[in-house]
């Protein structure tokens, strides 16, 4: 009949009715809460995106989290910067070392997204930002993935806390990372480096090279974590992970070093609970590396050296994983690649068996 309006298109997604008044109109979601019937524009014309948003609303309703939906309306103007303050104050699943390691990363994200309303940030925004960092600024794939992981975590909490209805970073895929062989020193290079270090810096470097512990783990190591009888060092988690631990057997060098430090602590007027006389040895390592002809050396290189020395001696990767405290084999597999010297030795062994 002439003059009659076309019927609206309707889809039912769980507890949500999706409605579009015309082919170019935004989809609307209608649903019931204990506070009554609600209807909101999803601000998208794409049916697939609208259905995903409707499913997220329906899931919240099924879990009885309708207050979260109400909260989204109350926080429509919250900026990314304001949310980041909230995230810093209330997110508990990152340990101290993770917060410290992500500080520069979070600042970069704040510079980019800070003034924008949280619910205005789209998947396209995020993909464009990451592509620019990668293609124009030369940021490595691994670093790009770290930015994405942080955004995924932040928006996941924004959804949970009721500030946005969906996670725009969720559809963004991580990049394939090239497997790089970590920088590490040979046994000879390590000994040369240690001989060039002043006493206190040498203590920390020896401990790092013979235990493979992270800087943050060494900084918080307490005397209660040192088991002289068993010759074990107990490495405990931090923050939300403080119920986790691993044990590292002491090398003879570490055992003697700890015995000396323990004796010094017993004789001191002021007793220390912290094991290592901690100081920043970045400059000392760099200068010692130059004097030893090794170039720039940094503390984390000694952790890589620990793992590589174990691998050189035929220690299985699953045991290296446990000693390093990695959650999966992915990081440890980097140490599986043999050094060139090992390959030369392998071919020499083949020649020997052939009578060459």
mmCIF file of C-alpha atoms in Angstrom:
data_model
loop_
_atom_site.group_PDB
_atom_site.id
_atom_site.type_symbol
_atom_site.label_atom_id
_atom_site.label_comp_id
_atom_site.label_asym_id
_atom_site.label_seq_id
_atom_site.Cartn_x
_atom_site.Cartn_y
_atom_site.Cartn_z
ATOM 1 C CA UNK A 1 0.000 0.000 0.000
ATOM 2 C CA UNK A 2 1.432 3.375 -1.073
ATOM 3 C CA UNK A 3 2.713 5.651 1.681
ATOM 4 C CA UNK A 4 3.283 2.860 4.237
ATOM 5 C CA UNK A 5 6.729 2.660 5.834
ATOM 6 C CA UNK A 6 8.808 -0.496 5.333
ATOM 7 C CA UNK A 7 8.847 -2.782 8.343
ATOM 8 C CA UNK A 8 11.924 -2.563 10.536
ATOM 9 C CA UNK A 9 14.460 -5.407 10.375
ATOM 10 C CA UNK A 10 14.602 -7.364 13.651
ATOM 11 C CA UNK A 11 16.995 -10.039 14.963
ATOM 12 C CA UNK A 12 16.869 -11.753 18.355
ATOM 13 C CA UNK A 13 20.239 -12.388 20.017
ATOM 14 C CA UNK A 14 19.748 -14.104 23.356
ATOM 15 C CA UNK A 15 17.897 -11.615 25.561
ATOM 16 C CA UNK A 16 18.399 -8.739 23.117
ATOM 17 C CA UNK A 17 16.207 -7.679 20.207
ATOM 18 C CA UNK A 18 18.176 -5.940 17.437
ATOM 19 C CA UNK A 19 16.205 -3.474 15.394
ATOM 20 C CA UNK A 20 17.117 -1.420 12.330
ATOM 21 C CA UNK A 21 14.629 1.083 10.947
ATOM 22 C CA UNK A 22 16.257 1.330 7.520
ATOM 23 C CA UNK A 23 19.213 -0.114 5.587
ATOM 24 C CA UNK A 24 21.421 2.896 6.442
ATOM 25 C CA UNK A 25 20.198 3.348 10.001
ATOM 26 C CA UNK A 26 22.143 2.376 13.103
ATOM 27 C CA UNK A 27 21.107 -0.810 14.863
ATOM 28 C CA UNK A 28 19.275 -0.447 18.192
ATOM 29 C CA UNK A 29 19.302 -2.965 21.035
ATOM 30 C CA UNK A 30 16.217 -3.465 23.210
ATOM 31 C CA UNK A 31 16.324 -5.581 26.369
ATOM 32 C CA UNK A 32 14.738 -5.959 29.794
ATOM 33 C CA UNK A 33 16.510 -5.309 33.103
ATOM 34 C CA UNK A 34 15.113 -5.371 36.673
ATOM 35 C CA UNK A 35 14.912 -1.592 36.306
ATOM 36 C CA UNK A 36 12.670 -1.896 33.251
ATOM 37 C CA UNK A 37 12.938 -1.969 29.473
ATOM 38 C CA UNK A 38 16.000 -0.331 27.947
ATOM 39 C CA UNK A 39 16.820 0.638 24.398
ATOM 40 C CA UNK A 40 20.095 2.011 23.089
ATOM 41 C CA UNK A 41 21.687 2.782 19.762
ATOM 42 C CA UNK A 42 24.680 0.572 19.046
ATOM 43 C CA UNK A 43 25.985 3.250 16.651
ATOM 44 C CA UNK A 44 26.838 0.754 13.927
ATOM 45 C CA UNK A 45 25.120 -0.149 10.663
ATOM 46 C CA UNK A 46 27.026 -3.386 10.122
ATOM 47 C CA UNK A 47 24.877 -6.351 11.181
ATOM 48 C CA UNK A 48 27.810 -8.573 12.139
ATOM 49 C CA UNK A 49 29.244 -5.942 14.511
ATOM 50 C CA UNK A 50 25.786 -5.183 15.924
ATOM 51 C CA UNK A 51 25.178 -8.882 16.616
ATOM 52 C CA UNK A 52 28.502 -9.136 18.443
ATOM 53 C CA UNK A 53 27.599 -6.155 20.633
ATOM 54 C CA UNK A 54 24.133 -7.599 21.256
ATOM 55 C CA UNK A 55 25.680 -10.920 22.329
ATOM 56 C CA UNK A 56 27.906 -9.081 24.820
ATOM 57 C CA UNK A 57 24.866 -7.286 26.287
ATOM 58 C CA UNK A 58 22.924 -10.546 26.459
ATOM 59 C CA UNK A 59 25.819 -12.254 28.233
ATOM 60 C CA UNK A 60 25.887 -9.482 30.831
ATOM 61 C CA UNK A 61 22.155 -9.864 31.368
ATOM 62 C CA UNK A 62 22.440 -13.638 31.730
ATOM 63 C CA UNK A 63 25.143 -13.176 34.379
ATOM 64 C CA UNK A 64 22.931 -10.715 36.236
ATOM 65 C CA UNK A 65 25.290 -7.827 35.521
ATOM 66 C CA UNK A 66 22.669 -5.378 34.277
ATOM 67 C CA UNK A 67 24.232 -2.762 36.569
ATOM 68 C CA UNK A 68 27.237 -2.889 34.248
ATOM 69 C CA UNK A 69 25.020 -1.863 31.359
ATOM 70 C CA UNK A 70 23.659 1.039 33.391
ATOM 71 C CA UNK A 71 27.204 1.983 34.292
ATOM 72 C CA UNK A 72 28.128 2.324 30.636
ATOM 73 C CA UNK A 73 25.526 5.022 30.212
ATOM 74 C CA UNK A 74 26.796 6.868 33.274
ATOM 75 C CA UNK A 75 30.396 6.841 31.969
ATOM 76 C CA UNK A 76 29.871 7.723 28.328
ATOM 77 C CA UNK A 77 32.253 10.683 28.545
ATOM 78 C CA UNK A 78 35.051 8.921 30.444
ATOM 79 C CA UNK A 79 38.334 9.474 28.591
ATOM 80 C CA UNK A 80 41.082 6.922 28.085
ATOM 81 C CA UNK A 81 43.297 9.010 30.399
ATOM 82 C CA UNK A 82 40.756 8.923 33.233
ATOM 83 C CA UNK A 83 40.280 5.192 32.760
ATOM 84 C CA UNK A 84 44.043 4.631 32.845
ATOM 85 C CA UNK A 85 44.119 6.266 36.302
ATOM 86 C CA UNK A 86 41.385 3.852 37.362
ATOM 87 C CA UNK A 87 43.273 0.932 35.828
ATOM 88 C CA UNK A 88 46.501 1.843 37.621
ATOM 89 C CA UNK A 89 44.673 2.115 40.935
ATOM 90 C CA UNK A 90 42.594 -1.059 40.764
ATOM 91 C CA UNK A 91 44.139 -3.635 38.419
ATOM 92 C CA UNK A 92 45.782 -6.315 40.562
ATOM 93 C CA UNK A 93 46.960 -8.987 38.116
ATOM 94 C CA UNK A 94 50.237 -7.325 37.138
ATOM 95 C CA UNK A 95 53.180 -7.780 39.462
ATOM 96 C CA UNK A 96 55.616 -5.039 40.374
ATOM 97 C CA UNK A 97 58.056 -5.986 37.609
ATOM 98 C CA UNK A 98 55.264 -5.951 34.978
ATOM 99 C CA UNK A 99 54.106 -2.489 36.005
ATOM 100 C CA UNK A 100 57.702 -1.283 35.892
ATOM 101 C CA UNK A 101 58.350 -2.878 32.512
ATOM 102 C CA UNK A 102 55.140 -1.426 31.036
ATOM 103 C CA UNK A 103 55.633 2.131 32.306
ATOM 104 C CA UNK A 104 57.011 3.523 29.035
ATOM 105 C CA UNK A 105 54.465 1.557 27.026
ATOM 106 C CA UNK A 106 51.537 2.956 29.036
ATOM 107 C CA UNK A 107 52.864 6.486 28.568
ATOM 108 C CA UNK A 108 52.912 6.002 24.790
ATOM 109 C CA UNK A 109 49.319 4.734 24.853
ATOM 110 C CA UNK A 110 48.308 7.701 27.004
ATOM 111 C CA UNK A 111 49.903 10.113 24.519
ATOM 112 C CA UNK A 112 47.927 8.530 21.696
ATOM 113 C CA UNK A 113 44.506 7.831 23.210
ATOM 114 C CA UNK A 114 44.440 9.946 26.385
ATOM 115 C CA UNK A 115 41.945 12.692 25.365
ATOM 116 C CA UNK A 116 39.578 10.326 23.525
ATOM 117 C CA UNK A 117 36.365 9.110 25.165
ATOM 118 C CA UNK A 118 36.918 5.484 26.080
ATOM 119 C CA UNK A 119 33.833 4.272 24.214
ATOM 120 C CA UNK A 120 34.836 6.136 21.045
ATOM 121 C CA UNK A 121 38.014 4.115 20.508
ATOM 122 C CA UNK A 122 37.427 1.612 17.726
ATOM 123 C CA UNK A 123 39.205 -1.438 16.360
ATOM 124 C CA UNK A 124 40.222 0.709 13.392
ATOM 125 C CA UNK A 125 41.833 3.278 15.745
ATOM 126 C CA UNK A 126 43.904 0.572 17.381
ATOM 127 C CA UNK A 127 44.935 -1.138 14.140
ATOM 128 C CA UNK A 128 45.924 2.205 12.591
ATOM 129 C CA UNK A 129 47.996 3.173 15.628
ATOM 130 C CA UNK A 130 49.856 -0.145 15.766
ATOM 131 C CA UNK A 131 50.479 -0.105 11.997
ATOM 132 C CA UNK A 132 51.926 3.403 12.228
ATOM 133 C CA UNK A 133 54.258 2.445 15.087
ATOM 134 C CA UNK A 134 55.402 -0.628 13.161
ATOM 135 C CA UNK A 135 55.707 0.747 9.619
ATOM 136 C CA UNK A 136 56.691 4.388 10.137
ATOM 137 C CA UNK A 137 58.570 4.241 13.428
ATOM 138 C CA UNK A 138 60.187 0.831 12.941
ATOM 139 C CA UNK A 139 58.798 -0.761 16.110
ATOM 140 C CA UNK A 140 59.491 -4.510 16.151
ATOM 141 C CA UNK A 141 56.666 -7.037 15.925
ATOM 142 C CA UNK A 142 57.361 -8.266 19.469
ATOM 143 C CA UNK A 143 57.063 -4.713 20.824
ATOM 144 C CA UNK A 144 53.907 -4.086 18.786
ATOM 145 C CA UNK A 145 52.418 -7.220 20.342
ATOM 146 C CA UNK A 146 53.236 -5.885 23.819
ATOM 147 C CA UNK A 147 51.257 -2.702 23.084
ATOM 148 C CA UNK A 148 48.355 -4.784 21.820
ATOM 149 C CA UNK A 149 48.475 -7.080 24.864
ATOM 150 C CA UNK A 150 48.293 -4.057 27.180
ATOM 151 C CA UNK A 151 45.308 -2.641 25.273
ATOM 152 C CA UNK A 152 43.540 -6.005 25.347
ATOM 153 C CA UNK A 153 44.009 -6.204 29.118
ATOM 154 C CA UNK A 154 42.857 -2.631 29.706
ATOM 155 C CA UNK A 155 39.738 -2.888 27.551
ATOM 156 C CA UNK A 156 38.884 -6.280 29.017
ATOM 157 C CA UNK A 157 38.770 -4.600 32.430
ATOM 158 C CA UNK A 158 36.856 -1.619 31.009
ATOM 159 C CA UNK A 159 34.149 -4.058 29.863
ATOM 160 C CA UNK A 160 34.173 -5.908 33.192
ATOM 161 C CA UNK A 161 33.947 -2.675 35.189
ATOM 162 C CA UNK A 162 31.071 -1.426 33.052
ATOM 163 C CA UNK A 163 32.715 1.504 31.269
ATOM 164 C CA UNK A 164 32.341 0.170 27.708
ATOM 165 C CA UNK A 165 30.120 -2.429 26.106
ATOM 166 C CA UNK A 166 32.740 -4.281 24.080
ATOM 167 C CA UNK A 167 36.489 -4.681 23.718
ATOM 168 C CA UNK A 168 37.623 -2.965 20.465
ATOM 169 C CA UNK A 169 41.083 -4.572 20.685
ATOM 170 C CA UNK A 170 39.683 -8.119 20.768
ATOM 171 C CA UNK A 171 39.497 -8.608 16.959
ATOM 172 C CA UNK A 172 43.071 -7.330 16.462
ATOM 173 C CA UNK A 173 45.455 -10.219 15.852
ATOM 174 C CA UNK A 174 48.979 -10.430 17.197
ATOM 175 C CA UNK A 175 51.820 -10.348 14.705
ATOM 176 C CA UNK A 176 54.061 -13.274 13.983
ATOM 177 C CA UNK A 177 57.358 -12.726 15.766
ATOM 178 C CA UNK A 178 60.694 -13.786 14.419
ATOM 179 C CA UNK A 179 62.523 -16.137 16.749
ATOM 180 C CA UNK A 180 65.742 -14.389 17.747
ATOM 181 C CA UNK A 181 68.659 -16.064 19.441
ATOM 182 C CA UNK A 182 69.164 -14.155 22.715
ATOM 183 C CA UNK A 183 72.432 -12.314 23.253
ATOM 184 C CA UNK A 184 74.659 -14.380 25.513
ATOM 185 C CA UNK A 185 78.282 -14.668 26.561
ATOM 186 C CA UNK A 186 80.469 -17.727 26.269
ATOM 187 C CA UNK A 187 82.057 -19.126 29.434
ATOM 188 C CA UNK A 188 85.374 -17.476 28.521
ATOM 189 C CA UNK A 189 83.711 -14.116 27.829
ATOM 190 C CA UNK A 190 81.787 -14.301 31.101
ATOM 191 C CA UNK A 191 84.928 -14.896 33.145
ATOM 192 C CA UNK A 192 86.696 -12.043 31.354
ATOM 193 C CA UNK A 193 83.758 -9.731 32.071
ATOM 194 C CA UNK A 194 83.674 -10.682 35.765
ATOM 195 C CA UNK A 195 87.394 -9.967 36.118
ATOM 196 C CA UNK A 196 86.793 -6.393 34.922
ATOM 197 C CA UNK A 197 83.987 -5.618 37.404
ATOM 198 C CA UNK A 198 84.370 -3.898 40.786
ATOM 199 C CA UNK A 199 83.572 -6.078 43.830
ATOM 200 C CA UNK A 200 79.909 -5.266 44.472
ATOM 201 C CA UNK A 201 78.975 -5.232 40.784
ATOM 202 C CA UNK A 202 80.790 -8.558 40.392
ATOM 203 C CA UNK A 203 78.702 -10.058 43.228
ATOM 204 C CA UNK A 204 75.456 -9.168 41.459
ATOM 205 C CA UNK A 205 76.762 -10.274 38.056
ATOM 206 C CA UNK A 206 77.928 -13.659 39.387
ATOM 207 C CA UNK A 207 74.549 -14.215 41.021
ATOM 208 C CA UNK A 208 72.697 -13.307 37.809
ATOM 209 C CA UNK A 209 74.912 -15.496 35.605
ATOM 210 C CA UNK A 210 74.759 -18.543 37.918
ATOM 211 C CA UNK A 211 71.046 -18.415 38.859
ATOM 212 C CA UNK A 212 69.388 -16.838 35.796
ATOM 213 C CA UNK A 213 67.181 -14.753 38.089
ATOM 214 C CA UNK A 214 65.479 -11.612 36.848
ATOM 215 C CA UNK A 215 66.535 -8.246 38.246
ATOM 216 C CA UNK A 216 63.264 -7.828 40.166
ATOM 217 C CA UNK A 217 63.681 -11.292 41.687
ATOM 218 C CA UNK A 218 67.201 -10.560 42.843
ATOM 219 C CA UNK A 219 66.174 -7.190 44.292
ATOM 220 C CA UNK A 220 63.526 -8.713 46.558
ATOM 221 C CA UNK A 221 65.450 -11.860 47.558
ATOM 222 C CA UNK A 222 65.320 -12.309 51.364
ATOM 223 C CA UNK A 223 67.549 -14.353 53.670
ATOM 224 C CA UNK A 224 64.520 -16.515 54.470
ATOM 225 C CA UNK A 225 64.641 -17.617 50.813
ATOM 226 C CA UNK A 226 68.190 -18.987 51.138
ATOM 227 C CA UNK A 227 68.323 -22.657 52.128
ATOM 228 C CA UNK A 228 71.982 -23.348 52.883
ATOM 229 C CA UNK A 229 71.353 -26.905 54.097
ATOM 230 C CA UNK A 230 69.746 -27.882 50.784
ATOM 231 C CA UNK A 231 71.908 -25.480 48.760
ATOM 232 C CA UNK A 232 68.762 -24.004 47.196
ATOM 233 C CA UNK A 233 67.547 -20.487 46.415
ATOM 234 C CA UNK A 234 63.769 -20.067 46.620
ATOM 235 C CA UNK A 235 62.442 -17.548 44.085
ATOM 236 C CA UNK A 236 59.012 -16.232 45.012
ATOM 237 C CA UNK A 237 56.491 -14.460 42.807
ATOM 238 C CA UNK A 238 55.490 -10.836 43.272
ATOM 239 C CA UNK A 239 52.158 -9.077 43.691
ATOM 240 C CA UNK A 240 49.196 -11.224 42.685
ATOM 241 C CA UNK A 241 51.619 -14.096 41.995
ATOM 242 C CA UNK A 242 53.309 -14.185 45.409
ATOM 243 C CA UNK A 243 51.952 -17.667 46.097
ATOM 244 C CA UNK A 244 54.093 -19.035 43.261
ATOM 245 C CA UNK A 245 57.715 -20.041 43.642
ATOM 246 C CA UNK A 246 60.509 -22.045 42.071
ATOM 247 C CA UNK A 247 63.814 -23.333 43.440
ATOM 248 C CA UNK A 248 67.270 -22.963 41.920
ATOM 249 C CA UNK A 249 70.150 -25.138 43.147
ATOM 250 C CA UNK A 250 73.272 -23.153 44.051
ATOM 251 C CA UNK A 251 76.478 -23.476 42.074
ATOM 252 C CA UNK A 252 79.620 -23.743 44.209
ATOM 253 C CA UNK A 253 80.359 -20.106 43.337
ATOM 254 C CA UNK A 254 76.911 -18.912 44.445
ATOM 255 C CA UNK A 255 77.101 -20.976 47.642
ATOM 256 C CA UNK A 256 80.434 -19.415 48.630
ATOM 257 C CA UNK A 257 79.223 -15.938 47.678
ATOM 258 C CA UNK A 258 76.091 -16.312 49.840
ATOM 259 C CA UNK A 259 78.079 -17.708 52.758
ATOM 260 C CA UNK A 260 80.340 -14.653 52.659
ATOM 261 C CA UNK A 261 77.401 -12.245 52.459
ATOM 262 C CA UNK A 262 75.627 -14.062 55.297
ATOM 263 C CA UNK A 263 78.701 -13.795 57.516
ATOM 264 C CA UNK A 264 78.990 -10.070 56.746
ATOM 265 C CA UNK A 265 75.339 -9.617 57.640
ATOM 266 C CA UNK A 266 75.748 -11.453 60.954
ATOM 267 C CA UNK A 267 78.674 -9.198 61.880
ATOM 268 C CA UNK A 268 76.939 -5.975 60.864
ATOM 269 C CA UNK A 269 75.385 -3.727 63.484
ATOM 270 C CA UNK A 270 72.270 -3.325 61.364
ATOM 271 C CA UNK A 271 70.972 -6.651 60.036
ATOM 272 C CA UNK A 272 69.588 -6.790 56.507
ATOM 273 C CA UNK A 273 66.725 -8.961 55.353
ATOM 274 C CA UNK A 274 67.678 -8.341 51.722
ATOM 275 C CA UNK A 275 70.336 -10.758 50.492
ATOM 276 C CA UNK A 276 72.200 -8.829 47.805
ATOM 277 C CA UNK A 277 73.802 -5.429 48.472
ATOM 278 C CA UNK A 278 71.784 -4.039 45.590
ATOM 279 C CA UNK A 279 72.918 -1.215 43.327
ATOM 280 C CA UNK A 280 72.342 -0.323 39.705
ATOM 281 C CA UNK A 281 75.252 -1.947 37.859
ATOM 282 C CA UNK A 282 74.222 -0.836 34.374
ATOM 283 C CA UNK A 283 77.182 1.537 33.988
ATOM 284 C CA UNK A 284 79.645 -0.932 35.557
ATOM 285 C CA UNK A 285 78.560 -3.713 33.173
ATOM 286 C CA UNK A 286 78.806 -1.455 30.151
ATOM 287 C CA UNK A 287 82.293 -0.197 31.060
ATOM 288 C CA UNK A 288 83.518 -3.708 31.934
ATOM 289 C CA UNK A 289 82.146 -5.002 28.628
ATOM 290 C CA UNK A 290 84.070 -2.335 26.720
ATOM 291 C CA UNK A 291 87.293 -3.073 28.602
ATOM 292 C CA UNK A 292 86.841 -6.813 27.963
ATOM 293 C CA UNK A 293 86.316 -6.212 24.249
ATOM 294 C CA UNK A 294 82.717 -7.483 24.389
ATOM 295 C CA UNK A 295 80.904 -4.267 23.540
ATOM 296 C CA UNK A 296 77.757 -3.303 25.439
ATOM 297 C CA UNK A 297 76.742 -5.773 28.165
ATOM 298 C CA UNK A 298 73.489 -5.467 30.140
ATOM 299 C CA UNK A 299 72.150 -7.343 33.155
ATOM 300 C CA UNK A 300 69.486 -9.344 31.283
ATOM 301 C CA UNK A 301 72.245 -10.691 29.017
ATOM 302 C CA UNK A 302 73.521 -12.607 32.057
ATOM 303 C CA UNK A 303 70.138 -14.357 32.358
ATOM 304 C CA UNK A 304 70.460 -15.351 28.702
ATOM 305 C CA UNK A 305 74.020 -16.488 29.413
ATOM 306 C CA UNK A 306 72.779 -18.715 32.233
ATOM 307 C CA UNK A 307 70.261 -20.411 29.930
ATOM 308 C CA UNK A 308 72.684 -20.732 27.030
ATOM 309 C CA UNK A 309 75.404 -22.251 29.218
ATOM 310 C CA UNK A 310 72.896 -24.858 30.402
ATOM 311 C CA UNK A 311 71.899 -25.603 26.814
ATOM 312 C CA UNK A 312 75.550 -25.897 25.764
ATOM 313 C CA UNK A 313 75.965 -28.582 28.407
ATOM 314 C CA UNK A 314 73.022 -30.611 27.133
ATOM 315 C CA UNK A 315 70.481 -29.692 29.833
ATOM 316 C CA UNK A 316 66.953 -30.466 28.496
ATOM 317 C CA UNK A 317 64.809 -27.460 27.593
ATOM 318 C CA UNK A 318 62.013 -28.393 30.017
ATOM 319 C CA UNK A 319 64.489 -28.108 32.918
ATOM 320 C CA UNK A 320 65.816 -24.802 31.619
ATOM 321 C CA UNK A 321 62.194 -23.625 31.496
ATOM 322 C CA UNK A 322 61.700 -24.492 35.184
ATOM 323 C CA UNK A 323 64.947 -22.825 36.240
ATOM 324 C CA UNK A 324 64.118 -19.636 34.329
ATOM 325 C CA UNK A 325 60.532 -19.530 35.611
ATOM 326 C CA UNK A 326 58.920 -19.335 32.156
ATOM 327 C CA UNK A 327 55.233 -20.285 31.894
ATOM 328 C CA UNK A 328 55.511 -21.886 28.477
ATOM 329 C CA UNK A 329 58.145 -23.387 26.215
ATOM 330 C CA UNK A 330 57.805 -20.600 23.648
ATOM 331 C CA UNK A 331 60.439 -18.352 25.227
ATOM 332 C CA UNK A 332 62.760 -21.247 26.062
ATOM 333 C CA UNK A 333 62.762 -22.554 22.488
ATOM 334 C CA UNK A 334 64.903 -19.570 21.509
ATOM 335 C CA UNK A 335 67.781 -21.263 23.311
ATOM 336 C CA UNK A 336 67.371 -24.435 21.244
ATOM 337 C CA UNK A 337 69.355 -22.992 18.350
ATOM 338 C CA UNK A 338 72.931 -24.174 18.548
ATOM 339 C CA UNK A 339 75.913 -21.842 18.507
ATOM 340 C CA UNK A 340 78.105 -21.939 15.366
ATOM 341 C CA UNK A 341 80.879 -23.571 17.438
ATOM 342 C CA UNK A 342 78.534 -26.422 18.336
ATOM 343 C CA UNK A 343 77.724 -26.980 14.674
ATOM 344 C CA UNK A 344 81.431 -27.057 13.796
ATOM 345 C CA UNK A 345 82.018 -29.606 16.588
ATOM 346 C CA UNK A 346 79.100 -31.687 15.311
ATOM 347 C CA UNK A 347 80.546 -31.850 11.775
ATOM 348 C CA UNK A 348 84.009 -32.585 13.223
ATOM 349 C CA UNK A 349 82.485 -35.546 15.056
ATOM 350 C CA UNK A 350 80.978 -36.756 11.797
ATOM 351 C CA UNK A 351 84.366 -36.468 10.057
ATOM 352 C CA UNK A 352 85.934 -38.417 12.900
ATOM 353 C CA UNK A 353 83.410 -41.248 12.534
ATOM 354 C CA UNK A 354 84.104 -41.303 8.781
ATOM 355 C CA UNK A 355 87.815 -41.704 9.430
ATOM 356 C CA UNK A 356 88.559 -38.204 8.095
#
